[in-house]
mmCIF file of C-alpha atoms in Angstrom:
data_model
loop_
_atom_site.group_PDB
_atom_site.id
_atom_site.type_symbol
_atom_site.label_atom_id
_atom_site.label_comp_id
_atom_site.label_asym_id
_atom_site.label_seq_id
_atom_site.Cartn_x
_atom_site.Cartn_y
_atom_site.Cartn_z
ATOM 1 C CA MET E 28 9.848 -17.243 -27.053
ATOM 2 C CA ARG E 29 13.775 -16.936 -26.633
ATOM 3 C CA PRO E 30 14.478 -14.946 -23.190
ATOM 4 C CA ALA E 31 16.629 -12.381 -24.821
ATOM 5 C CA ALA E 32 13.195 -11.636 -26.897
ATOM 6 C CA SER E 33 11.487 -10.643 -24.078
ATOM 7 C CA ALA E 34 13.558 -7.834 -23.301
ATOM 8 C CA THR E 35 12.577 -6.335 -26.337
ATOM 9 C CA LEU E 36 8.681 -7.187 -26.315
ATOM 10 C CA ALA E 37 7.972 -4.088 -24.533
ATOM 11 C CA LEU E 38 9.831 -2.208 -27.246
ATOM 12 C CA ALA E 39 8.429 -3.972 -30.352
ATOM 13 C CA LEU E 40 4.765 -3.138 -28.737
ATOM 14 C CA ALA E 41 5.380 0.343 -28.245
ATOM 15 C CA ALA E 42 6.674 1.069 -31.801
ATOM 16 C CA CYS E 43 3.323 -0.938 -32.910
ATOM 17 C CA THR E 44 1.205 1.137 -30.860
ATOM 18 C CA GLY E 45 2.822 4.674 -31.731
ATOM 19 C CA ALA E 46 3.977 4.820 -27.921
ATOM 20 C CA SER E 47 7.184 6.164 -26.659
ATOM 21 C CA THR E 48 10.450 4.024 -25.968
ATOM 22 C CA PRO E 49 9.938 3.030 -22.136
ATOM 23 C CA ASP E 50 12.922 3.813 -19.752
ATOM 24 C CA HIS E 51 11.993 0.402 -18.531
ATOM 25 C CA ALA E 52 11.009 -2.807 -20.241
ATOM 26 C CA GLY E 53 11.772 -5.683 -17.850
ATOM 27 C CA ASP E 54 9.156 -7.211 -14.751
ATOM 28 C CA VAL E 55 7.531 -4.987 -12.547
ATOM 29 C CA ILE E 56 7.022 -6.238 -8.955
ATOM 30 C CA LEU E 57 4.664 -3.944 -6.779
ATOM 31 C CA ILE E 58 4.828 -5.104 -2.928
ATOM 32 C CA THR E 59 2.092 -3.437 -0.825
ATOM 33 C CA VAL E 60 1.791 -3.703 3.030
ATOM 34 C CA ASP E 61 -1.239 -2.830 5.000
ATOM 35 C CA ALA E 62 -1.287 -0.264 7.927
ATOM 36 C CA LEU E 63 2.836 -0.298 7.746
ATOM 37 C CA ARG E 64 3.727 3.391 8.877
ATOM 38 C CA ALA E 65 6.735 5.294 7.570
ATOM 39 C CA ASP E 66 8.244 5.659 10.847
ATOM 40 C CA HIS E 67 8.648 2.039 11.411
ATOM 41 C CA ILE E 68 11.223 1.289 8.644
ATOM 42 C CA THR E 69 14.742 1.206 10.365
ATOM 43 C CA PRO E 70 17.487 -0.866 9.902
ATOM 44 C CA GLU E 71 16.861 -2.632 13.310
ATOM 45 C CA LEU E 72 13.517 -3.690 12.568
ATOM 46 C CA THR E 73 13.348 -3.716 8.740
ATOM 47 C CA PRO E 74 16.951 -4.619 7.346
ATOM 48 C CA THR E 75 15.463 -5.888 4.265
ATOM 49 C CA ILE E 76 13.754 -3.037 3.385
ATOM 50 C CA SER E 77 16.482 -0.531 4.603
ATOM 51 C CA ARG E 78 18.912 -2.282 2.403
ATOM 52 C CA LEU E 79 16.467 -1.940 -0.769
ATOM 53 C CA SER E 80 15.913 1.761 0.218
ATOM 54 C CA ALA E 81 19.526 2.188 0.258
ATOM 55 C CA GLU E 82 19.820 0.864 -3.194
ATOM 56 C CA ALA E 83 16.499 2.729 -4.625
ATOM 57 C CA LEU E 84 15.002 6.258 -4.957
ATOM 58 C CA THR E 85 13.365 6.645 -1.777
ATOM 59 C CA PHE E 86 10.600 9.353 -0.878
ATOM 60 C CA THR E 87 10.658 10.313 2.427
ATOM 61 C CA ASN E 88 7.558 12.629 2.575
ATOM 62 C CA ALA E 89 5.158 10.252 1.023
ATOM 63 C CA ARG E 90 1.109 9.759 1.880
ATOM 64 C CA ALA E 91 -1.544 7.758 1.289
ATOM 65 C CA ASN E 92 -4.523 9.428 -0.298
ATOM 66 C CA SER E 93 -6.990 7.482 2.347
ATOM 67 C CA SER E 94 -6.451 5.656 6.029
ATOM 68 C CA HIS E 95 -8.528 3.179 4.528
ATOM 69 C CA PRO E 96 -6.543 0.043 3.115
ATOM 70 C CA LEU E 97 -8.834 -0.599 0.323
ATOM 71 C CA GLN E 98 -9.474 2.874 -0.865
ATOM 72 C CA SER E 99 -5.921 3.410 -0.762
ATOM 73 C CA ALA E 100 -5.038 0.389 -2.970
ATOM 74 C CA ALA E 101 -7.599 1.632 -5.401
ATOM 75 C CA THR E 102 -5.929 4.748 -5.613
ATOM 76 C CA LEU E 103 -2.567 3.519 -5.993
ATOM 77 C CA LEU E 104 -3.527 0.904 -8.864
ATOM 78 C CA THR E 105 -5.729 3.428 -10.881
ATOM 79 C CA GLY E 106 -4.173 7.085 -10.265
ATOM 80 C CA LEU E 107 -7.806 8.290 -9.247
ATOM 81 C CA LEU E 108 -8.899 9.482 -6.115
ATOM 82 C CA PRO E 109 -11.527 7.595 -3.975
ATOM 83 C CA THR E 110 -14.595 9.427 -5.115
ATOM 84 C CA ARG E 111 -13.207 9.896 -8.949
ATOM 85 C CA GLY E 112 -12.226 6.315 -9.207
ATOM 86 C CA GLY E 113 -15.561 4.739 -7.598
ATOM 87 C CA SER E 114 -13.673 3.310 -4.717
ATOM 88 C CA ILE E 115 -15.425 4.502 -1.736
ATOM 89 C CA GLY E 116 -16.992 2.742 0.968
ATOM 90 C CA LEU E 117 -16.161 0.480 3.869
ATOM 91 C CA LEU E 118 -16.006 -3.250 2.664
ATOM 92 C CA GLU E 119 -17.481 -2.440 -1.172
ATOM 93 C CA ALA E 120 -14.457 -0.089 -1.709
ATOM 94 C CA GLN E 121 -12.768 -1.254 -5.266
ATOM 95 C CA PRO E 122 -11.948 0.201 -8.602
ATOM 96 C CA SER E 123 -14.957 1.410 -10.704
ATOM 97 C CA SER E 124 -15.788 -0.581 -14.124
ATOM 98 C CA GLU E 125 -14.195 2.923 -15.889
ATOM 99 C CA ALA E 126 -11.127 3.258 -13.726
ATOM 100 C CA GLN E 127 -8.805 1.458 -15.664
ATOM 101 C CA THR E 128 -6.149 -0.480 -13.441
ATOM 102 C CA LEU E 129 -2.267 -0.891 -13.899
ATOM 103 C CA ALA E 130 -2.768 -4.506 -14.251
ATOM 104 C CA GLU E 131 -5.079 -4.028 -17.185
ATOM 105 C CA SER E 132 -2.776 -1.436 -18.512
ATOM 106 C CA LEU E 133 0.093 -3.476 -18.565
ATOM 107 C CA ARG E 134 -1.466 -6.766 -19.648
ATOM 108 C CA SER E 135 -2.700 -4.898 -22.761
ATOM 109 C CA THR E 136 1.153 -4.354 -23.668
ATOM 110 C CA GLY E 137 2.054 -7.709 -23.470
ATOM 111 C CA TYR E 138 2.798 -8.345 -19.720
ATOM 112 C CA THR E 139 1.958 -11.319 -17.701
ATOM 113 C CA THR E 140 0.291 -10.408 -14.865
ATOM 114 C CA GLY E 141 -0.188 -11.774 -11.327
ATOM 115 C CA LEU E 142 -1.602 -11.226 -7.857
ATOM 116 C CA VAL E 143 -0.887 -12.683 -4.549
ATOM 117 C CA SER E 144 -2.759 -11.194 -1.666
ATOM 118 C CA ARG E 145 -3.378 -12.557 1.666
ATOM 119 C CA GLN E 146 -6.254 -9.774 2.347
ATOM 120 C CA PRO E 147 -9.522 -11.678 1.157
ATOM 121 C CA LEU E 148 -10.934 -7.849 0.090
ATOM 122 C CA LEU E 149 -8.415 -7.200 -2.754
ATOM 123 C CA GLY E 150 -10.560 -10.419 -4.057
ATOM 124 C CA ALA E 151 -13.547 -8.132 -5.091
ATOM 125 C CA ALA E 152 -13.906 -7.760 -8.940
ATOM 126 C CA GLY E 153 -12.463 -4.420 -9.395
ATOM 127 C CA PHE E 154 -9.134 -5.475 -7.930
ATOM 128 C CA LEU E 155 -9.405 -8.507 -10.065
ATOM 129 C CA ARG E 156 -9.172 -7.138 -13.432
ATOM 130 C CA GLY E 157 -5.971 -7.531 -15.645
ATOM 131 C CA TYR E 158 -4.626 -10.304 -13.764
ATOM 132 C CA SER E 159 -4.045 -13.752 -15.376
ATOM 133 C CA ASP E 160 -2.652 -15.486 -12.197
ATOM 134 C CA ILE E 161 -4.707 -14.738 -9.125
ATOM 135 C CA GLN E 162 -4.104 -15.937 -5.316
ATOM 136 C CA VAL E 163 -6.128 -14.325 -2.982
ATOM 137 C CA ALA E 164 -6.792 -15.707 0.383
ATOM 138 C CA ARG E 165 -10.728 -16.443 1.029
ATOM 139 C CA THR E 166 -11.881 -14.858 3.880
ATOM 140 C CA GLY E 167 -11.089 -16.910 7.420
ATOM 141 C CA GLU E 168 -7.912 -18.056 5.885
ATOM 142 C CA THR E 169 -4.651 -16.648 7.274
ATOM 143 C CA TRP E 170 -1.746 -16.862 5.250
ATOM 144 C CA SER E 171 1.471 -16.176 6.864
ATOM 145 C CA ALA E 172 3.947 -13.420 5.563
ATOM 146 C CA HIS E 173 6.269 -16.341 4.456
ATOM 147 C CA GLU E 174 3.353 -18.346 2.623
ATOM 148 C CA VAL E 175 2.594 -15.117 0.668
ATOM 149 C CA ALA E 176 6.342 -14.842 -0.376
ATOM 150 C CA GLN E 177 6.292 -18.453 -1.359
ATOM 151 C CA ARG E 178 3.425 -17.896 -3.381
ATOM 152 C CA ALA E 179 4.772 -14.915 -5.189
ATOM 153 C CA ALA E 180 7.916 -17.066 -5.547
ATOM 154 C CA GLU E 181 6.100 -19.687 -7.456
ATOM 155 C CA VAL E 182 4.320 -17.248 -9.850
ATOM 156 C CA LEU E 183 7.655 -15.961 -10.769
ATOM 157 C CA GLU E 184 8.622 -19.531 -11.442
ATOM 158 C CA ASP E 185 5.769 -20.161 -13.938
ATOM 159 C CA THR E 186 6.043 -16.836 -15.658
ATOM 160 C CA GLY E 187 7.283 -17.566 -19.268
ATOM 161 C CA ALA E 188 10.163 -15.447 -20.965
ATOM 162 C CA ASN E 189 7.448 -12.014 -21.332
ATOM 163 C CA PRO E 190 7.838 -9.636 -18.838
ATOM 164 C CA CYS E 191 5.630 -9.668 -15.716
ATOM 165 C CA PHE E 192 3.804 -7.599 -13.524
ATOM 166 C CA LEU E 193 3.411 -9.088 -9.988
ATOM 167 C CA HIS E 194 1.459 -7.648 -7.194
ATOM 168 C CA VAL E 195 2.501 -8.940 -4.050
ATOM 169 C CA HIS E 196 0.330 -7.608 -0.901
ATOM 170 C CA PHE E 197 1.057 -8.321 3.026
ATOM 171 C CA ALA E 198 -2.399 -7.767 5.164
ATOM 172 C CA ASP E 199 0.062 -8.080 8.144
ATOM 173 C CA PRO E 200 0.779 -5.924 10.218
ATOM 174 C CA HIS E 201 -2.663 -5.239 10.524
ATOM 175 C CA GLU E 202 -5.036 -5.408 13.598
ATOM 176 C CA PRO E 203 -5.644 -7.067 15.908
ATOM 177 C CA HIS E 204 -1.909 -7.429 16.042
ATOM 178 C CA THR E 205 -1.934 -10.871 17.667
ATOM 179 C CA SER E 206 -0.019 -12.898 15.092
ATOM 180 C CA SER E 207 0.962 -16.476 16.415
ATOM 181 C CA GLU E 208 4.038 -16.182 13.970
ATOM 182 C CA THR E 209 5.751 -14.367 17.120
ATOM 183 C CA ASP E 210 6.030 -14.384 20.462
ATOM 184 C CA ALA E 211 4.491 -10.945 21.066
ATOM 185 C CA HIS E 212 1.363 -11.472 22.669
ATOM 186 C CA PRO E 213 -0.076 -8.196 23.843
ATOM 187 C CA SER E 214 -1.500 -7.872 27.340
ATOM 188 C CA LEU E 215 -4.559 -5.280 25.944
ATOM 189 C CA SER E 216 -6.203 -5.793 22.309
ATOM 190 C CA PHE E 217 -7.686 -3.273 20.400
ATOM 191 C CA ALA E 218 -10.896 -4.482 21.126
ATOM 192 C CA GLU E 219 -10.656 -4.163 24.813
ATOM 193 C CA LEU E 220 -8.880 -0.878 24.673
ATOM 194 C CA ARG E 221 -11.875 0.513 22.293
ATOM 195 C CA GLN E 222 -14.249 -0.352 24.855
ATOM 196 C CA ARG E 223 -12.378 1.486 27.462
ATOM 197 C CA ILE E 224 -12.222 4.697 24.908
ATOM 198 C CA ALA E 225 -16.135 4.295 24.724
ATOM 199 C CA SER E 226 -16.273 4.168 28.171
ATOM 200 C CA GLY E 227 -14.941 6.992 28.868
ATOM 201 C CA ALA E 228 -11.876 6.005 30.562
ATOM 202 C CA THR E 229 -8.798 8.587 30.603
ATOM 203 C CA GLY E 230 -4.985 8.152 31.762
ATOM 204 C CA PRO E 231 -4.026 4.988 33.237
ATOM 205 C CA GLU E 232 -7.246 3.569 33.633
ATOM 206 C CA LEU E 233 -7.561 3.953 29.551
ATOM 207 C CA CYS E 234 -4.163 2.397 28.909
ATOM 208 C CA THR E 235 -0.884 2.259 30.758
ATOM 209 C CA GLU E 236 2.507 2.967 28.823
ATOM 210 C CA SER E 237 3.088 -0.955 29.735
ATOM 211 C CA GLU E 238 0.033 -1.907 28.163
ATOM 212 C CA LEU E 239 0.489 0.216 24.992
ATOM 213 C CA GLU E 240 3.921 -0.894 24.507
ATOM 214 C CA SER E 241 2.866 -4.493 24.249
ATOM 215 C CA LEU E 242 0.702 -3.517 21.598
ATOM 216 C CA ARG E 243 3.130 -1.728 19.776
ATOM 217 C CA SER E 244 5.524 -4.826 20.318
ATOM 218 C CA ALA E 245 3.305 -7.195 18.480
ATOM 219 C CA TYR E 246 3.029 -4.576 15.614
ATOM 220 C CA ARG E 247 6.705 -4.178 15.246
ATOM 221 C CA ALA E 248 6.624 -8.135 15.732
ATOM 222 C CA GLU E 249 4.408 -8.410 12.461
ATOM 223 C CA ILE E 250 6.703 -5.941 10.338
ATOM 224 C CA ALA E 251 9.946 -7.772 11.179
ATOM 225 C CA SER E 252 7.958 -10.829 9.956
ATOM 226 C CA VAL E 253 7.150 -9.024 6.870
ATOM 227 C CA ASP E 254 10.643 -7.694 6.346
ATOM 228 C CA ALA E 255 11.925 -11.706 6.562
ATOM 229 C CA ALA E 256 9.241 -12.627 3.971
ATOM 230 C CA ILE E 257 10.067 -9.993 1.549
ATOM 231 C CA ALA E 258 13.464 -11.016 1.687
ATOM 232 C CA GLU E 259 12.872 -14.261 0.948
ATOM 233 C CA LEU E 260 11.005 -12.594 -2.021
ATOM 234 C CA LEU E 261 13.794 -10.883 -3.187
ATOM 235 C CA GLU E 262 15.726 -13.873 -3.509
ATOM 236 C CA ALA E 263 12.964 -15.162 -6.070
ATOM 237 C CA ILE E 264 13.218 -11.960 -7.989
ATOM 238 C CA ALA E 265 17.057 -12.338 -8.481
ATOM 239 C CA ALA E 266 16.824 -15.999 -9.690
ATOM 240 C CA ARG E 267 14.138 -14.929 -12.173
ATOM 241 C CA ALA E 268 16.674 -12.244 -13.241
ATOM 242 C CA HIS E 269 14.867 -10.892 -16.067
ATOM 243 C CA PRO E 270 17.260 -9.834 -18.988
ATOM 244 C CA ALA E 271 15.530 -6.443 -19.188
ATOM 245 C CA GLY E 272 15.931 -5.648 -15.256
ATOM 246 C CA THR E 273 13.434 -5.701 -12.466
ATOM 247 C CA LEU E 274 11.445 -2.355 -10.946
ATOM 248 C CA ILE E 275 10.587 -3.198 -7.640
ATOM 249 C CA LEU E 276 7.991 -0.588 -6.125
ATOM 250 C CA PHE E 277 7.357 -1.054 -2.721
ATOM 251 C CA THR E 278 4.916 0.817 -0.409
ATOM 252 C CA SER E 279 1.969 0.516 2.107
ATOM 253 C CA THR E 280 -1.697 1.161 1.976
ATOM 254 C CA CYS E 281 -2.078 3.436 5.137
ATOM 255 C CA GLY E 282 -0.584 3.683 8.445
ATOM 256 C CA GLU E 283 -1.587 2.702 11.934
ATOM 257 C CA GLU E 284 -2.553 4.786 14.911
ATOM 258 C CA PHE E 285 -1.848 4.149 18.535
ATOM 259 C CA LEU E 286 -3.942 6.734 20.642
ATOM 260 C CA GLU E 287 -1.946 9.707 18.946
ATOM 261 C CA HIS E 288 -5.298 11.206 18.479
ATOM 262 C CA GLY E 289 -7.506 9.340 20.725
ATOM 263 C CA TYR E 290 -7.823 5.854 19.158
ATOM 264 C CA VAL E 291 -6.190 3.115 17.640
ATOM 265 C CA GLY E 292 -5.984 1.307 13.997
ATOM 266 C CA HIS E 293 -6.773 2.996 10.979
ATOM 267 C CA ALA E 294 -9.982 4.108 8.312
ATOM 268 C CA TRP E 295 -11.490 6.909 10.967
ATOM 269 C CA THR E 296 -8.862 9.870 10.477
ATOM 270 C CA LEU E 297 -6.833 11.812 8.072
ATOM 271 C CA HIS E 298 -3.920 12.517 10.594
ATOM 272 C CA GLU E 299 -0.350 11.999 9.647
ATOM 273 C CA GLU E 300 0.354 8.644 11.596
ATOM 274 C CA VAL E 301 -2.379 7.011 9.024
ATOM 275 C CA LEU E 302 -1.711 8.899 6.224
ATOM 276 C CA ARG E 303 2.436 8.682 6.034
ATOM 277 C CA VAL E 304 3.446 5.456 4.295
ATOM 278 C CA PRO E 305 6.824 4.234 2.753
ATOM 279 C CA LEU E 306 7.654 4.635 -0.796
ATOM 280 C CA LEU E 307 10.593 4.026 -2.836
ATOM 281 C CA LEU E 308 11.336 2.414 -6.543
ATOM 282 C CA HIS E 309 14.034 0.171 -7.154
ATOM 283 C CA ALA E 310 15.627 -0.496 -10.477
ATOM 284 C CA PRO E 311 19.228 -0.407 -10.721
ATOM 285 C CA GLY E 312 20.392 0.995 -14.276
ATOM 286 C CA THR E 313 17.171 2.639 -14.635
ATOM 287 C CA ILE E 314 16.651 4.757 -11.482
ATOM 288 C CA PRO E 315 19.812 5.983 -9.622
ATOM 289 C CA PRO E 316 19.642 5.648 -5.860
ATOM 290 C CA ALA E 317 18.353 8.864 -3.977
ATOM 291 C CA ILE E 318 16.391 10.458 -1.141
ATOM 292 C CA ASP E 319 13.480 12.739 -2.378
ATOM 293 C CA THR E 320 12.080 14.828 0.339
ATOM 294 C CA GLN E 321 9.356 16.286 -1.904
ATOM 295 C CA PRO E 322 5.508 15.845 -1.257
ATOM 296 C CA VAL E 323 4.157 12.695 -3.009
ATOM 297 C CA SER E 324 1.207 10.545 -2.592
ATOM 298 C CA LEU E 325 0.124 6.952 -3.906
ATOM 299 C CA VAL E 326 -2.035 8.973 -6.602
ATOM 300 C CA ASP E 327 1.049 9.362 -8.510
ATOM 301 C CA ILE E 328 2.442 5.755 -8.572
ATOM 302 C CA ALA E 329 0.156 4.887 -11.797
ATOM 303 C CA PRO E 330 1.402 7.898 -13.437
ATOM 304 C CA THR E 331 4.731 7.343 -12.676
ATOM 305 C CA LEU E 332 4.685 3.731 -13.903
ATOM 306 C CA ALA E 333 2.683 5.091 -17.141
ATOM 307 C CA ASP E 334 5.274 6.961 -18.034
ATOM 308 C CA LEU E 335 8.409 4.673 -17.277
ATOM 309 C CA LEU E 336 6.574 1.994 -18.948
ATOM 310 C CA ALA E 337 5.502 4.046 -21.924
ATOM 311 C CA LEU E 338 1.770 3.067 -21.178
ATOM 312 C CA PRO E 339 -0.799 3.849 -23.738
ATOM 313 C CA GLU E 340 -2.883 6.803 -22.954
ATOM 314 C CA ARG E 341 -6.151 5.935 -21.168
ATOM 315 C CA SER E 342 -9.789 7.394 -21.657
ATOM 316 C CA ILE E 343 -9.577 8.880 -17.921
ATOM 317 C CA GLY E 344 -6.714 11.060 -16.980
ATOM 318 C CA PHE E 345 -4.631 10.711 -13.442
ATOM 319 C CA ASP E 346 -5.264 12.696 -10.465
ATOM 320 C CA GLY E 347 -1.505 12.104 -9.824
ATOM 321 C CA GLY E 348 1.333 13.243 -11.451
ATOM 322 C CA ALA E 349 4.601 11.477 -12.813
ATOM 323 C CA LEU E 350 7.236 11.790 -10.300
ATOM 324 C CA LEU E 351 10.367 10.909 -12.860
ATOM 325 C CA VAL E 352 11.727 12.290 -15.569
ATOM 326 C CA ASN E 353 14.314 10.334 -17.710
ATOM 327 C CA GLY E 354 14.336 7.958 -14.520
ATOM 328 C CA ARG E 355 15.654 10.961 -12.176
ATOM 329 C CA PRO E 356 13.009 12.646 -9.748
ATOM 330 C CA LYS E 357 11.096 15.491 -11.488
ATOM 331 C CA ALA E 358 11.229 19.033 -9.603
ATOM 332 C CA LEU E 359 7.429 19.009 -8.559
ATOM 333 C CA GLY E 360 7.276 22.921 -7.455
ATOM 334 C CA GLU E 361 4.588 23.638 -4.793
ATOM 335 C CA ARG E 362 1.828 21.092 -4.928
ATOM 336 C CA GLU E 363 -1.123 20.157 -2.686
ATOM 337 C CA LEU E 364 -1.554 16.354 -1.292
ATOM 338 C CA LEU E 365 -5.318 15.578 -1.470
ATOM 339 C CA ALA E 366 -6.529 12.795 0.785
ATOM 340 C CA GLU E 367 -10.328 11.153 1.318
ATOM 341 C CA LEU E 368 -11.837 9.063 3.905
ATOM 342 C CA ILE E 369 -15.391 8.101 2.108
ATOM 343 C CA ILE E 370 -17.295 5.726 4.269
ATOM 344 C CA ARG E 371 -20.816 6.724 4.832
ATOM 345 C CA GLU E 372 -21.223 4.357 8.203
ATOM 346 C CA ARG E 373 -18.377 6.010 10.013
ATOM 347 C CA THR E 374 -17.236 9.257 8.295
ATOM 348 C CA ILE E 375 -16.599 11.371 5.627
ATOM 349 C CA GLN E 376 -13.191 13.260 5.557
ATOM 350 C CA ARG E 377 -11.194 15.312 3.160
ATOM 351 C CA ALA E 378 -7.594 16.810 3.747
ATOM 352 C CA VAL E 379 -5.446 19.009 1.748
ATOM 353 C CA ILE E 380 -1.803 18.839 2.463
ATOM 354 C CA THR E 381 1.050 21.121 1.508
ATOM 355 C CA GLN E 382 4.690 21.324 2.245
ATOM 356 C CA ASP E 383 3.798 23.205 5.808
ATOM 357 C CA ALA E 384 0.327 22.872 6.867
ATOM 358 C CA LYS E 385 -2.898 20.315 6.618
ATOM 359 C CA HIS E 386 -6.421 21.191 6.574
ATOM 360 C CA ILE E 387 -8.904 18.578 7.385
ATOM 361 C CA SER E 388 -12.486 19.016 6.505
ATOM 362 C CA ALA E 389 -15.651 16.484 7.790
ATOM 363 C CA SER E 390 -19.200 16.756 6.800
ATOM 364 C CA LEU E 391 -19.266 13.152 9.046
ATOM 365 C CA TYR E 392 -17.131 12.843 12.120
ATOM 366 C CA HIS E 393 -17.333 10.858 15.237
ATOM 367 C CA ALA E 394 -15.265 11.254 18.119
ATOM 368 C CA PRO E 395 -13.426 8.329 19.444
ATOM 369 C CA ALA E 396 -15.619 7.283 22.643
ATOM 370 C CA GLU E 397 -18.681 7.046 19.930
ATOM 371 C CA ARG E 398 -16.668 4.893 17.408
ATOM 372 C CA PRO E 399 -16.990 1.659 18.772
ATOM 373 C CA ALA E 400 -20.730 1.483 19.030
ATOM 374 C CA ILE E 401 -20.989 2.606 15.525
ATOM 375 C CA SER E 402 -18.374 -0.216 14.318
ATOM 376 C CA SER E 403 -20.815 -2.900 16.078
ATOM 377 C CA THR E 404 -23.756 -1.996 14.016
ATOM 378 C CA TYR E 405 -21.795 -3.324 10.594
ATOM 379 C CA ILE E 406 -19.433 -5.991 12.310
#
């Protein structure tokens, strides 16, 4: 196929299927990161992401719909909340067979699809549906952020003239935050800190400010490494230069807790430190740069892309809503955001979030001191 023809492929397919004309007919690059807090996107720590954000439509009030990375990723890819998309549980969370994923939708319209992930748990069958080129680390393999970017660049090089949908997932920053890529070696590990929490320690016996800062420093170092890898990935995207342009969507599956509510990590609560995530859409010529402060969540991503790319209607509707109209932010009005954390071994919680308040209900909840013992029963 001639390169120019790929720019009109989506338009031709839309005409054949009766779908509307897409606002974007080029490449779609989805970049996701595990456990990246929104408040850690700064020009000093993340210069690449910050530059991208300055050129993008950036949502500054975005939340994940779960604090468990797998449940959150499934929600992002299907537009369905965990309980409706089948993505509940701990290690088994994944999109159900009835929940159509973005990769399936885009592949059906002629996109070449690829997945590169350091997170082995994204290798479950529900997450792999719709991808033609799959590179997911096996359990025990440790790919650096640089290697993830390199693999993604190779996928782009091998992609032909058709528009592509490439999902690139970075597992860092993720506990235990002891990456050998950096010089940051925390003096206290998450495991040791959890043991102290279980023992009932408080004050300096629980954690000194210096120890906590060492953990935060390692976390920041991992974020910086991912930011540098994204810079490499952006070079590969620019080199490909699809004639119809490229849409880059960047976000995180959840945040990370550093004792704000008595514990560390994620997938135990639905507090702000584990739900607030970065979210931006970068598509020069299609989506003008802007800052949007309306409350949005990851469940809105699939319907947003469905509208933007004029994807065929599917049998199961979305739990979220499209965030754009004609490439501009849509006035969403008063709305409630929903979050769920359904892990029967740990906790069952739901949250309703408005502009001014959050209500969290829990039918199964364990205090921080009880959590290490619970974790030890299935680790």
